[in-house]
Coordinates of C-alpha atoms and ligand atoms in Angstrom, one line a residue:
M1451 CA 16.5 5.5 -10.6
K1452 CA 14.2 6.0 -7.5
K1453 CA 15.0 3.5 -4.8
L1454 CA 11.9 0.9 -3.1
G1455 CA 12.7 0.1 0.7
I1456 CA 9.4 -2.4 1.0
L1457 CA 8.3 -3.1 4.4
I1458 CA 6.4 -6.5 4.9
S1459 CA 5.2 -8.7 7.3
G1460 CA 3.5 -11.4 5.8
S1461 CA 2.5 -12.9 2.3
G1462 CA 4.2 -10.7 0.3
T1463 CA 1.1 -10.6 -3.3
N1464 CA 2.2 -6.9 -3.0
L1465 CA 4.9 -7.4 -3.4
Q1466 CA 4.8 -9.9 -6.0
S1467 CA 2.9 -7.8 -8.3
I1468 CA 5.2 -4.9 -7.6
I1469 CA 8.3 -7.4 -8.6
D1470 CA 6.0 -7.9 -11.6
N1471 CA 5.2 -4.9 -12.3
I1472 CA 9.0 -4.1 -12.1
N1473 CA 9.5 -6.5 -14.5
S1474 CA 7.6 -5.8 -17.2
G1475 CA 8.3 -2.1 -17.6
F1476 CA 5.7 -0.5 -16.5
I1477 CA 6.6 0.9 -13.6
K1478 CA 9.8 2.7 -15.1
N1479 CA 12.9 4.1 -13.1
A1480 CA 12.7 2.4 -10.2
E1481 CA 14.2 -0.8 -8.9
I1482 CA 13.7 -2.4 -5.0
S1483 CA 16.7 -1.8 -2.7
V1484 CA 16.0 -4.0 0.2
V1485 CA 12.6 -5.7 0.9
I1486 CA 12.5 -5.7 5.2
S1487 CA 9.9 -7.8 7.4
N1488 CA 9.1 -7.7 11.5
N1489 CA 8.3 -10.9 10.3
S1490 CA 11.5 -14.2 9.9
E1491 CA 8.2 -15.8 8.9
A1492 CA 7.4 -13.8 6.0
Y1493 CA 6.4 -15.6 3.0
G1494 CA 6.6 -11.5 1.9
L1495 CA 10.7 -13.3 2.0
V1496 CA 10.1 -16.0 -0.2
R1497 CA 8.9 -13.9 -3.1
A1498 CA 11.8 -11.1 -2.5
E1499 CA 15.1 -13.4 -3.3
K1500 CA 13.0 -15.2 -4.9
S1501 CA 14.5 -11.9 -7.2
S1502 CA 16.8 -11.9 -6.1
I1503 CA 16.0 -8.3 -3.9
P1504 CA 18.5 -8.3 -0.5
T1505 CA 16.0 -8.5 2.5
A1506 CA 16.2 -8.0 5.9
V1507 CA 14.3 -9.4 9.1
I1508 CA 14.0 -6.6 12.1
N1509 CA 11.3 -8.2 14.3
H1510 CA 10.1 -5.6 16.6
K1511 CA 9.7 -8.1 20.2
D1512 CA 13.3 -7.7 20.3
F1513 CA 13.2 -4.0 20.6
P1514 CA 12.4 -2.5 24.0
N1515 CA 10.1 0.5 22.2
R1516 CA 8.9 1.2 19.1
E1517 CA 11.2 4.7 19.4
D1518 CA 14.6 1.9 18.8
F1519 CA 12.8 -0.4 16.4
E1520 CA 11.5 2.6 13.0
E1521 CA 15.9 3.6 14.2
K1522 CA 16.9 -0.1 13.5
L1523 CA 14.4 0.4 10.5
I1524 CA 15.6 3.8 8.9
E1525 CA 19.7 2.5 9.3
K1526 CA 19.2 -0.1 7.2
L1527 CA 16.3 1.7 5.1
E1528 CA 19.3 4.3 5.0
E1529 CA 21.9 1.8 4.0
Y1530 CA 20.6 1.5 1.1
N1531 CA 19.9 5.0 0.4
I1532 CA 16.0 4.5 -0.8
D1533 CA 14.1 6.7 -2.2
Y1534 CA 10.4 5.8 -1.0
V1535 CA 8.6 3.2 1.6
I1536 CA 6.6 1.0 -0.1
L1537 CA 4.6 0.1 2.8
A1538 CA 2.7 -3.8 1.6
G1539 CA 1.0 -5.6 4.1
F1540 CA 3.9 -4.6 6.6
M1541 CA 1.0 -4.8 9.9
R1542 CA 3.3 -2.1 12.8
V1543 CA 1.8 1.6 13.1
L1544 CA 4.7 3.5 12.8
T1545 CA 6.0 6.9 14.7
K1546 CA 5.8 10.6 14.0
K1547 CA 9.4 10.2 14.2
F1548 CA 9.8 6.8 11.8
I1549 CA 7.2 9.5 9.0
S1550 CA 8.4 13.2 9.4
H1551 CA 11.6 11.6 8.0
Y1552 CA 10.2 9.6 5.2
R1553 CA 6.8 13.0 5.3
Y1554 CA 4.7 12.2 1.6
K1555 CA 8.0 9.2 1.3
I1556 CA 5.6 6.1 2.6
L1557 CA 2.7 4.9 0.2
N1558 CA 0.5 2.6 2.1
I1559 CA -2.0 0.4 0.5
H1560 CA -5.2 0.3 2.2
P1561 CA -7.9 -3.1 1.8
A1562 CA -11.3 -0.7 2.6
L1563 CA -11.8 2.4 0.1
L1564 CA -11.0 5.3 3.2
P1565 CA -11.9 7.2 5.3
S1566 CA -14.4 4.0 6.0
F1567 CA -12.8 0.9 7.9
P1568 CA -9.5 2.2 8.9
G1569 CA -7.2 0.1 10.3
T1570 CA -6.9 -3.8 11.5
D1571 CA -9.4 -6.1 9.3
G1572 CA -10.8 -3.5 6.9
Q1573 CA -12.3 -5.3 4.5
K1574 CA -14.4 -7.2 6.9
Q1575 CA -15.3 -4.0 9.1
A1576 CA -17.0 -3.4 5.5
F1577 CA -18.1 -7.0 5.4
E1578 CA -20.0 -6.3 8.9
Y1579 CA -21.4 -2.6 8.9
G1580 CA -23.3 -4.0 5.2
V1581 CA -21.3 -1.5 3.0
K1582 CA -22.4 -2.6 -0.6
F1583 CA -19.6 -1.2 -2.0
S1584 CA -15.8 -1.6 -1.3
G1585 CA -12.9 -2.0 -2.1
C1586 CA -9.1 -0.1 -1.7
T1587 CA -6.8 2.9 -0.9
V1588 CA -3.0 3.7 -2.0
H1589 CA -2.2 6.3 0.1
F1590 CA 0.4 9.2 1.5
V1591 CA 1.3 7.3 4.9
D1592 CA 0.9 10.8 7.8
E1593 CA 0.4 10.9 11.6
G1594 CA -3.3 9.0 11.8
T1595 CA -4.3 5.7 11.0
D1596 CA -4.7 5.4 7.0
T1597 CA -5.1 9.2 7.0
G1598 CA -2.9 10.1 5.3
P1599 CA -3.6 11.7 1.4
I1600 CA -5.3 10.0 -0.8
I1601 CA -4.2 8.9 -4.8
V1602 CA -6.4 6.0 -6.1
Q1603 CA -8.8 3.9 -4.4
A1604 CA -10.3 0.5 -6.7
V1605 CA -14.0 -0.4 -5.7
V1606 CA -15.2 -3.6 -5.9
P1607 CA -19.8 -4.8 -5.0
V1608 CA -20.4 -6.6 -1.5
L1609 CA -22.3 -9.0 -3.8
Q1610 CA -24.9 -10.6 -1.7
N1611 CA -23.9 -14.3 -1.3
D1612 CA -20.5 -13.1 -0.2
N1613 CA -18.4 -13.8 3.1
V1614 CA -15.1 -11.9 4.2
E1615 CA -13.3 -13.7 2.2
T1616 CA -14.3 -14.3 -1.1
L1617 CA -14.4 -10.7 -0.8
K1618 CA -10.6 -9.9 0.9
K1619 CA -10.3 -12.0 -2.9
R1620 CA -12.2 -9.8 -5.0
I1621 CA -10.1 -7.1 -3.1
L1622 CA -7.2 -7.8 -3.1
A1623 CA -7.3 -8.9 -7.9
K1624 CA -7.9 -4.6 -7.1
E1625 CA -4.8 -3.9 -4.9
H1626 CA -2.2 -5.6 -7.4
I1627 CA -3.5 -3.1 -9.8
I1628 CA -3.7 0.0 -7.8
F1629 CA -0.7 -0.1 -5.5
P1630 CA 2.4 -0.5 -8.6
Y1631 CA -0.1 2.4 -11.1
A1632 CA 0.3 4.3 -7.8
I1633 CA 3.9 4.0 -7.6
K1634 CA 4.4 3.9 -11.1
L1635 CA 2.7 7.1 -10.4
L1636 CA 5.5 8.1 -7.6
V1637 CA 8.5 7.1 -9.8
E1638 CA 7.5 9.5 -12.2
D1639 CA 7.0 12.8 -10.3
K1640 CA 3.4 12.7 -11.2
L1641 CA 1.9 13.1 -7.3
Q1642 CA 0.7 16.6 -6.8
I1643 CA -0.1 16.8 -3.3
S1644 CA -2.0 20.2 -1.8
G1645 CA -3.4 19.5 1.8
R1646 CA -5.5 16.4 1.9
K1647 CA -5.4 16.5 -2.2
V1648 CA -3.0 14.4 -4.4
Y1649 CA -3.4 16.0 -8.1
I1650 CA -2.5 13.5 -11.0
K1651 CA -0.5 15.3 -14.1
D1652 CA -1.9 14.4 -17.1
E1653 CA -5.1 12.0 -15.6
P1654 CA -7.3 11.9 -18.1
T1655 CA -10.6 13.6 -17.6
E1656 CA -13.6 11.5 -20.4
N1657 CA -15.5 9.6 -20.2
M1658 CA -17.0 9.6 -16.9
K1659 CA -19.7 8.7 -17.2
D1660 CA -18.6 5.0 -17.2
L1661 CA -16.7 5.5 -14.2
F1662 CA -20.4 5.9 -12.0
L1663 CA -21.2 2.0 -10.2
I1664 CA -24.7 1.0 -8.7
N1665 CA -24.5 -1.8 -6.5
P1666 CA -27.2 -3.8 -6.8
Y1667 CA -27.6 -3.4 -10.3
S1668 CA -30.9 -3.1 -12.6
T1669 CA -31.8 -4.2 -15.4
S1670 CA -34.7 -1.9 -16.7
Ligands
GRF674 C1 -3.2 -6.7 1.9 O1 -4.6 -6.9 1.6 C2 -3.1 -5.0 2.5 O2 -4.1 -4.2 1.4 C3 -2.8 -5.2 3.8 O3 -2.0 -6.4 4.6 C4 -2.8 -7.6 2.9 C5 -1.3 -7.8 3.0 O4 -1.2 -8.5 2.3 N1 -2.7 -3.9 3.9 P1 0.4 -9.6 1.3 O5 0.9 -9.8 2.2 O6 0.1 -8.0 0.1 O7 -0.8 -10.4 0.1

């Protein structure tokens, strides 16, 4: 059984999708050992408590610098012997020290199609740029901002009558599908990293033509 430590800062809908997918048996061999938030008001903490998952609040504001904050995070994660760190809407940048401590053991979800629109407000950046497609990305975390090897991506169209909120909602629905999927692959040891590329063992390769998308589409 692999032990997950989930870091959050906010509403925790991604956390909820992971909880639900463990409960349904889609993600096997994994349990959430602890949910840590840097924000005591995060609704994700309530979600964890409702599922009887241990929680902790480690507020970055209580520490003089990032290193001390991260030392406390590591201490807490080690207390629970965690195997993987899952960043599910955790709004703090992690330093090299933390990342090297958990090399290739940290997953993040980003609400844009990386490498486009990294950093904060990925959905707004994509919307304002005027792209016809955006989406979300699950990737391993490295020292850069949203630059680590990509595991899974999902694409959504940006529609003519969208605003940032409608686009966010469409992307979030896909986040709730691909994050549990990437975690399932991770804990089942199906991911193989080679440089920047992540190969998925047993990935189906047939019917690729169904995966091509055009937006706006033509009916002719
Ligand atoms: C998601 O959009 C995620 O991609 C981003 O932060 C948001 C977290 O949402 N990193 P939630 O707290 O999981 O609802």
